[in-house]
Coordinates of C-alpha atoms and ligand atoms in Angstrom, one line a residue:
X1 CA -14.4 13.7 -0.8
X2 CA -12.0 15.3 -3.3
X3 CA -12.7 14.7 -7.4
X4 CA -11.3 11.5 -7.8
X5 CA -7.7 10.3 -9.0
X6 CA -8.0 6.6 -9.2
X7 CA -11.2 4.3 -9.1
X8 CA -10.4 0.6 -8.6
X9 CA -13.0 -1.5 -9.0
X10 CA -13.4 -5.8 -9.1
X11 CA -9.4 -5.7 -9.5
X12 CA -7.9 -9.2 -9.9
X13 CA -4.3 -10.9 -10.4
X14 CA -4.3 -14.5 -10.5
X15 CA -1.0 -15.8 -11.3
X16 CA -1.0 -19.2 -13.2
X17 CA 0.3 -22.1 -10.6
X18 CA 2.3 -24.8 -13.1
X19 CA 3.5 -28.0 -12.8
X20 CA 6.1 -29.6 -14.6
X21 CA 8.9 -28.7 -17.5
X22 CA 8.3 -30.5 -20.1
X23 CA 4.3 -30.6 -20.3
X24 CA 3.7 -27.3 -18.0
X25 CA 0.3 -28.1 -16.7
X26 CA -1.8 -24.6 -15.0
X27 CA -2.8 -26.7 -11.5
X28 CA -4.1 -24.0 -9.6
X29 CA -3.9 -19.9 -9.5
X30 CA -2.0 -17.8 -7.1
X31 CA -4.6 -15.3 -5.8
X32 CA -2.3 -12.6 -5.0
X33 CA -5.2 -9.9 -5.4
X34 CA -8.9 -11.0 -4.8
X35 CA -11.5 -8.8 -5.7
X36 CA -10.3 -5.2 -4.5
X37 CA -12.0 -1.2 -5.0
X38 CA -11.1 1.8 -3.4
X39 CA -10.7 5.6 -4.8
X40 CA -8.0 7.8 -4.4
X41 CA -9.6 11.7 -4.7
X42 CA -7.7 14.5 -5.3
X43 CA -4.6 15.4 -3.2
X44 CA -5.5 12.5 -0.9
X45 CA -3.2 10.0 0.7
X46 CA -4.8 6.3 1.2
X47 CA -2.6 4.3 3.8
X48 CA -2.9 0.4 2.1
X49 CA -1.5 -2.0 5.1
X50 CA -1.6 -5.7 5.7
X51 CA 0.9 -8.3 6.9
X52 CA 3.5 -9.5 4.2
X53 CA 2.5 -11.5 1.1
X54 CA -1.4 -9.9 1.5
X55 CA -1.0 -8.5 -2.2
X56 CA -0.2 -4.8 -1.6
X57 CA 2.7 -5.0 -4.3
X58 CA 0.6 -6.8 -6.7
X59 CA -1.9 -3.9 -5.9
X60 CA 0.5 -1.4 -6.8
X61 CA 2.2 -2.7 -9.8
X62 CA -1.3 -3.2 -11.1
X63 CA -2.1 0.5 -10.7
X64 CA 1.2 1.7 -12.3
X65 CA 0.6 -0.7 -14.9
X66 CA 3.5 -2.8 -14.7
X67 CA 1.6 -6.3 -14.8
X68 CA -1.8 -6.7 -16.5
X69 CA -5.1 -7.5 -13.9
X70 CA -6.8 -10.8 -14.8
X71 CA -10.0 -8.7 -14.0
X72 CA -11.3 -5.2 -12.6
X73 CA -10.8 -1.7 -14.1
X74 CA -8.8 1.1 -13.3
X75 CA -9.8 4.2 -13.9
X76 CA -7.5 7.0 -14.0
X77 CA -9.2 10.7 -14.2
X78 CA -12.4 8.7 -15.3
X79 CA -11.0 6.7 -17.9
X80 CA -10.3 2.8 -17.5
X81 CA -6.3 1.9 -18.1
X82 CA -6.3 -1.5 -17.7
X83 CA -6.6 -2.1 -21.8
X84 CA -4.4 0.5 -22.9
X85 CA -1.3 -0.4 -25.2
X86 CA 1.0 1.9 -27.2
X87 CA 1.4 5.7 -26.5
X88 CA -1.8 5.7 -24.5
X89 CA -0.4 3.3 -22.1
X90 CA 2.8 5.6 -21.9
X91 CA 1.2 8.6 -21.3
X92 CA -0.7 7.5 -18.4
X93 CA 2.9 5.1 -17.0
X94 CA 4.4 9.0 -17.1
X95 CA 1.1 9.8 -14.5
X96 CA 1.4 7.4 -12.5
X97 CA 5.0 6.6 -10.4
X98 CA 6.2 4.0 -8.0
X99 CA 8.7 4.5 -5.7
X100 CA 9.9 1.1 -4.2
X101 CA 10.3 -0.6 -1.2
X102 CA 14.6 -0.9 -1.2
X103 CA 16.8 1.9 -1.7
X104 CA 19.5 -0.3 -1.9
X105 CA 18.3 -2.6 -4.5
X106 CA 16.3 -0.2 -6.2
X107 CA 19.3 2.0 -7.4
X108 CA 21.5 0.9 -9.9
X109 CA 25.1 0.5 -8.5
X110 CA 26.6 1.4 -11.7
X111 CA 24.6 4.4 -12.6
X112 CA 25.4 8.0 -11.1
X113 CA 22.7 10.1 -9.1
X114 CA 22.2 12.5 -11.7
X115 CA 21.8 8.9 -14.3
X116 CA 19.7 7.3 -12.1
X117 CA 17.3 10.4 -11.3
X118 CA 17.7 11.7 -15.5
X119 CA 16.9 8.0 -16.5
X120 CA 13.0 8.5 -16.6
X121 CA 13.9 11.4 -20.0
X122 CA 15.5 8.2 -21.4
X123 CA 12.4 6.3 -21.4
X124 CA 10.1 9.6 -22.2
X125 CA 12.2 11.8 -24.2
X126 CA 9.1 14.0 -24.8
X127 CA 8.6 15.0 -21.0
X128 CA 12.2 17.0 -21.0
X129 CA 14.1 18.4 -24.5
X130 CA 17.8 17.2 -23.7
X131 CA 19.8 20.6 -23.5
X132 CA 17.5 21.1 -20.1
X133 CA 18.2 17.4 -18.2
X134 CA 20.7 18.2 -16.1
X135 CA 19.2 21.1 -15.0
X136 CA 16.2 19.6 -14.0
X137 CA 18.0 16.5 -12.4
X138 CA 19.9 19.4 -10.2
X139 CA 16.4 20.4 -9.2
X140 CA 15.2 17.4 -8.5
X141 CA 18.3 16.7 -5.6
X142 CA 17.3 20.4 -4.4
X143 CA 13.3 19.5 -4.5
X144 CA 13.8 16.2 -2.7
X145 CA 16.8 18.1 0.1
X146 CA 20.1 16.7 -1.6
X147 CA 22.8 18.8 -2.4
X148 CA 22.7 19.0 -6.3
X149 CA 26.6 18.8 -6.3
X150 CA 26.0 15.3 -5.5
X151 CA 24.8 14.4 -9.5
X152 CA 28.1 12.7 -10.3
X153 CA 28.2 10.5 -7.0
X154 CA 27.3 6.6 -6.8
X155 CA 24.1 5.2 -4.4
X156 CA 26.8 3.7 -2.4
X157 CA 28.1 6.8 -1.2
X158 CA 25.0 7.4 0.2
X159 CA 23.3 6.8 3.5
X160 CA 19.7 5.0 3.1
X161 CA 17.7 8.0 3.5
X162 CA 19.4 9.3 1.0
X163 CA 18.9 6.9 -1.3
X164 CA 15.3 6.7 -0.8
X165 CA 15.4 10.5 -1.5
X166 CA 17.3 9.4 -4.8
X167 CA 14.5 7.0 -5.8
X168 CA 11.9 9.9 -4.5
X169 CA 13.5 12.4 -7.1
X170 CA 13.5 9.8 -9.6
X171 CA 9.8 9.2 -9.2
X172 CA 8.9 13.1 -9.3
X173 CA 11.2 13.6 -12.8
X174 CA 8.0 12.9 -14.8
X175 CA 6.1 15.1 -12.7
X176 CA 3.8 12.7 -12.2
X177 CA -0.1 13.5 -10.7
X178 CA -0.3 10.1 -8.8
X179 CA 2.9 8.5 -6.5
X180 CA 2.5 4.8 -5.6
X181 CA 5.3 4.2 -2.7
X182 CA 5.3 0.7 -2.1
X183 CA 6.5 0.4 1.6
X184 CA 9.1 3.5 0.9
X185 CA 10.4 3.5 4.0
X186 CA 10.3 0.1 5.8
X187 CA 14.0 -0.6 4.7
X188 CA 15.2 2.3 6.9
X189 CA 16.1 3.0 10.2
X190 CA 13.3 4.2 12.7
X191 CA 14.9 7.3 12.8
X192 CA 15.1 7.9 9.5
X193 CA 11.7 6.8 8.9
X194 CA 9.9 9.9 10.0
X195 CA 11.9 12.3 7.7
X196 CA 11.2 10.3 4.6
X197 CA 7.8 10.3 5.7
X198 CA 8.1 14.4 6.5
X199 CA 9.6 14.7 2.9
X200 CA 6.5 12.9 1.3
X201 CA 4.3 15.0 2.7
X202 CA 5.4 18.1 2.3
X203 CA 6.3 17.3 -1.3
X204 CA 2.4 16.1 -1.9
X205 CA 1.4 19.5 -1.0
X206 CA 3.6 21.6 -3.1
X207 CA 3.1 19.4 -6.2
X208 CA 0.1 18.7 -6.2
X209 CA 0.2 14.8 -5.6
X210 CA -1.8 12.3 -4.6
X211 CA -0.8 9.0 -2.6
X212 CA -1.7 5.8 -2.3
X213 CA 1.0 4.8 0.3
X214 CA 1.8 1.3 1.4
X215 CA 3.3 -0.3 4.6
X216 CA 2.9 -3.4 6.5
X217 CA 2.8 -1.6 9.9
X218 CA -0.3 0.8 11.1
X219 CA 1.5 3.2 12.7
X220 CA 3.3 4.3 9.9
X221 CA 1.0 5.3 7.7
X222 CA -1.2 7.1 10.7
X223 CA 0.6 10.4 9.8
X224 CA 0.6 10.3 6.5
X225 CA -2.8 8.8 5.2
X226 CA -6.4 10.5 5.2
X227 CA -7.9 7.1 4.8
X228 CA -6.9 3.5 5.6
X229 CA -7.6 0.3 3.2
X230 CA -6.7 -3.0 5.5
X231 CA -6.1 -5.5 3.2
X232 CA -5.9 -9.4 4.1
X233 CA -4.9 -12.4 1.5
X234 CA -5.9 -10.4 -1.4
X235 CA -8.9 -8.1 -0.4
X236 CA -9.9 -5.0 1.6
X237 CA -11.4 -6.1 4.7
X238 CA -12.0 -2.5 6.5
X239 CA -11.9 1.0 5.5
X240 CA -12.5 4.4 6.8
X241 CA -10.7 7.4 7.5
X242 CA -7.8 7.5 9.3
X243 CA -9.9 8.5 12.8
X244 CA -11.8 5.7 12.3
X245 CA -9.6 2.9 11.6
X246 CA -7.4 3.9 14.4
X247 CA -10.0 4.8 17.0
X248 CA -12.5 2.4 16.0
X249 CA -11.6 -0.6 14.2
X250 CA -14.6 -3.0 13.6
X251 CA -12.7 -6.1 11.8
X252 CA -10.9 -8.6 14.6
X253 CA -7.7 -8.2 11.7
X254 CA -7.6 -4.2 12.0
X255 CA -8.0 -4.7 15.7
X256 CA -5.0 -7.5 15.8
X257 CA -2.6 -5.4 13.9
X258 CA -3.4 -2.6 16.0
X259 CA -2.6 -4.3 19.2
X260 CA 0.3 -4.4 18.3
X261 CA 1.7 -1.5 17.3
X262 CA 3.6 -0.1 20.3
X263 CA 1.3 2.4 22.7
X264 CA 3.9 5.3 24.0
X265 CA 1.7 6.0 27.0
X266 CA 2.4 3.3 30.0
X267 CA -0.8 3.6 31.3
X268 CA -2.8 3.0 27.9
X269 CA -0.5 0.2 27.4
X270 CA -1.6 -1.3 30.7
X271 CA -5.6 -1.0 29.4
X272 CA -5.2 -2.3 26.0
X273 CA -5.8 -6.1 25.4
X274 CA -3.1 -7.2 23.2
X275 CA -4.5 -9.7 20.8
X276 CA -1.9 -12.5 19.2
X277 CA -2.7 -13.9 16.1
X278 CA -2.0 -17.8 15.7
X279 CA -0.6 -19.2 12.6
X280 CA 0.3 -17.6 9.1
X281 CA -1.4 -16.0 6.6
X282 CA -2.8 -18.8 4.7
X283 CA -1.9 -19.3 1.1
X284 CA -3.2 -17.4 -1.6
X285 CA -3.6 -20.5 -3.7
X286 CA -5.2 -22.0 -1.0
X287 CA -8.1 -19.4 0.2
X288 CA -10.5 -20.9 3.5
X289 CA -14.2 -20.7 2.4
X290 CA -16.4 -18.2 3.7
X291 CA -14.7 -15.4 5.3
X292 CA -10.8 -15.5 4.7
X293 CA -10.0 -14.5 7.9
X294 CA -12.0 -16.8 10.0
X295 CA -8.7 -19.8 10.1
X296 CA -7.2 -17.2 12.2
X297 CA -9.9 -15.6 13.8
X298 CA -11.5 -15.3 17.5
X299 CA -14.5 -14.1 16.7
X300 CA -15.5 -16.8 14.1
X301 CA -18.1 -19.1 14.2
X302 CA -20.1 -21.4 11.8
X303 CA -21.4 -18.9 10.0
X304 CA -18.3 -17.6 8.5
X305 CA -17.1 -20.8 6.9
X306 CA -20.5 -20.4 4.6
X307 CA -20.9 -17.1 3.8
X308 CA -18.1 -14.3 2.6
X309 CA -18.8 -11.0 4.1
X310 CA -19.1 -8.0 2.0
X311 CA -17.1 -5.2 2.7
X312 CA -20.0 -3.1 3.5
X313 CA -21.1 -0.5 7.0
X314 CA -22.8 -2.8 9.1
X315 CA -26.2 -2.6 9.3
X316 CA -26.5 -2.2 13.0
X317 CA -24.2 1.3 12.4
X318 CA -26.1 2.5 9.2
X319 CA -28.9 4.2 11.0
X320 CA -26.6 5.9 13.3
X321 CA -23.7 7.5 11.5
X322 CA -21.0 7.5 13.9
X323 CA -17.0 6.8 13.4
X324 CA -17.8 3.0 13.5
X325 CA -19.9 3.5 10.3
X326 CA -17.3 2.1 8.0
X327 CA -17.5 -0.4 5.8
X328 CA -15.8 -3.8 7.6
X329 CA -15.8 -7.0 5.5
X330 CA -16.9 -8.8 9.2
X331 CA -20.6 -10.7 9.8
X332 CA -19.4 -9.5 13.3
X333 CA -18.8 -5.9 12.9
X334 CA -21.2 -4.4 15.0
X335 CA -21.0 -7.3 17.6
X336 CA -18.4 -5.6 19.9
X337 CA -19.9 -8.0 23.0
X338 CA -19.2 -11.0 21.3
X339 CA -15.9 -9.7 20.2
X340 CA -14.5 -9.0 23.3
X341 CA -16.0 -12.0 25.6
X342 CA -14.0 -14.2 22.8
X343 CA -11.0 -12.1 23.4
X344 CA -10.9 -12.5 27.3
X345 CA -11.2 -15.9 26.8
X346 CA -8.8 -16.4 24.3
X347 CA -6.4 -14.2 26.6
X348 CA -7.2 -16.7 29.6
X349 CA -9.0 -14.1 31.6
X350 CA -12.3 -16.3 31.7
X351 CA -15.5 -15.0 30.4
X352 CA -15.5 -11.3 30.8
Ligands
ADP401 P1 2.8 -8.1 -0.2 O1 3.4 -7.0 -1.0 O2 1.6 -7.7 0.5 O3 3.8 -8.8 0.6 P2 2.6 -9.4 -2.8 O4 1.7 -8.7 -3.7 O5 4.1 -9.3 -3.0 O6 2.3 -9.2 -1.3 O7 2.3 -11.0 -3.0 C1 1.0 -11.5 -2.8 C2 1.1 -13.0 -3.1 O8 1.3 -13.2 -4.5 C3 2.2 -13.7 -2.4 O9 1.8 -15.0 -2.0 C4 3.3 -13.8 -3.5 O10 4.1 -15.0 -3.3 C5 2.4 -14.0 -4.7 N1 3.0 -13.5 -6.0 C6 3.5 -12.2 -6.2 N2 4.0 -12.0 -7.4 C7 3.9 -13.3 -8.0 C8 4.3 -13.8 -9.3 N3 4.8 -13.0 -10.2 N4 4.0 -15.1 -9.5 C9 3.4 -15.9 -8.6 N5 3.0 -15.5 -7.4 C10 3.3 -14.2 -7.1
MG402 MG1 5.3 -6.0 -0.9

């Protein structure tokens, strides 16, 4: 792998859960994240993706270092920013950029394009001396395909690709070496979708960038990511590259949110086994024991109520290095029979 960008390592957010107004008592924590690494290398894209209210915006705001962790580090080129204050915790905010989920409540109604994309030289007038702003905000429309007579326009008069485009520039004005895009396109149409996605990507390569790229649907992020981090009420619970968390998923969550992303082929579509999940996401200030999965699970038995699984390669893969060696947060991993006799069952088909 690549020199890496980012390390995450232990990272936690609890948020305080109060009761009360007058004598605000801390009853319980919100675990939005739980115990999370990865590393981003070099140029690289990681896909995060999990079903709403999983953590991934926590994730990110913690790594652009708009909200504090309540544990973990995170380093940035080797050194940890989660303590940083002052102009060291500027410098690296300038490094690393988010660009949000909504276009259309992301973008100040009142501002104009060329405010909205120049507004990051507001906050760090060191990055551009004044007399040079609007040229640069022009460049920015060009870099990210908008017509840069289009400074003095509103977001309204703009369609939502656009608009993303608009909070894309915004996030490039600091020419940042990290973009965190939290779910950047799941606001827009399908159509519009691919082109966002197209602009990303080609704008990673000719700046240099690297991505850690958000969604809550698998196939989005298959184009765009070289490796995929699944998470699941606040933790990673399988990842790999790209290949192998498409081709070979090992957790029953991966596999559940992959049956059900739409197959284009009829005759794949008549193979696959589609897998429903029952119930919700539990609540994060209400995690089940053991394995965090297992309330929702197929695959569980009594063994997963006692123990948490470590997000390790299973053991029966290590010796044979193959694109199911992975690391997969599941005691039953490896245990593809078991997996799939549950699965028949559970689908009504009888033991299979
Ligand atoms: P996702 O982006 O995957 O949908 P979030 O990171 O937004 O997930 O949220 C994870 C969990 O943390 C959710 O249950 C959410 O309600 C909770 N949460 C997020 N932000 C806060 C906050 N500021 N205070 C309390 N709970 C929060
Ligand atoms: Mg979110």
């Amino acid at each position: 792998m690549a020199e890496p960008i980012l390390e995450v390592s232990g990272l936690v957010k609890h948020y305080p859960l109060t009761r009360g107004v007058l004598f605000r008592r801390q009853v319980g924590a919100v675990k939005a994240v739980d115990g999370v690494d990865f590393t981003l290398g070099r140029g690289e894209t990681l896909g995060v993706v999990g079903e709403s209210g999983c953590g991934k915006s926590t994730v990110a705001k913690l790594l652009c270092s708009l909200e504090r962790p309540t544990a973990g580090t995170i380093r940035f080129k080797g050194e940890d920013i989660t303590r940083l204050s002052g102009k060291a915790l500027k410098a690296v905010r300038r490094n690393i950029q988010m660009v949000f989920q909504d276009p259309y409540t992301s973008l100040n109604p009142r501002m104009t394009v060329g405010d909205i994309v120049g507004e990051p030289y507001d906050i760090h007038p060191e990055a551009a001396p004044k007399g040079d702003r609007r040229r640069r905000v022009r460049e920015l429309l060009d870099v990210v395909g908008l017509d840069p007579e289009y400074v003095n326009r509103y977001p309204h008069q703009f369609s939502g690709g656009q608009r993303q485009r608009i909070g894309i520039a915004r996030g490039l004005a600091l020419r940042p070496e990290v973009i965190v895009a939290d779910e950047p396109v799941s606001a827009l149409d399908v159509s519009v979708q691919a082109q966002v996605i197209n602009l990303l990507d080609r704008l990673q390569a000719e700046f240099d960038l690297s991505y850690v790229f958000i969604a809550h649907d698998l196939s989005l992020v298959r184009h765009i990511a070289d490796r995929v981090a699944v998470m699941y009420l606040g933790r990673i619970v399988e990842t790999g590259r790209e290949s192998e968390i498409y081709d070979h998923p090992t957790h029953p969550y991966t596999q559940a949110l992959l049956s059900a992303v739409p197959v284009p082929d009829p005759e794949a579509r008549e193979h696959r086994e589609r897998i429903i999940l029952s119930g919700d996401v539990p609540s994060p200030t209400d995690v089940p024991s053991g394995c965090r999965f297992r309330t929702r699970c197929w695959k569980a038995r009594e063994r997963c109520a006692r123990e948490v699984p470590a997000l390790a390669v299973p053991e029966d893969f290590r010796a044979a290095p193959g694109p199911a060696a992975h690391p997969s947060a599941c005691h039953f991993a490896a245990d593809e029979q078991a997996g799939r006799r549950a699965q028949s069952q559970l689908n009504g088909n009888g033991p299979g």
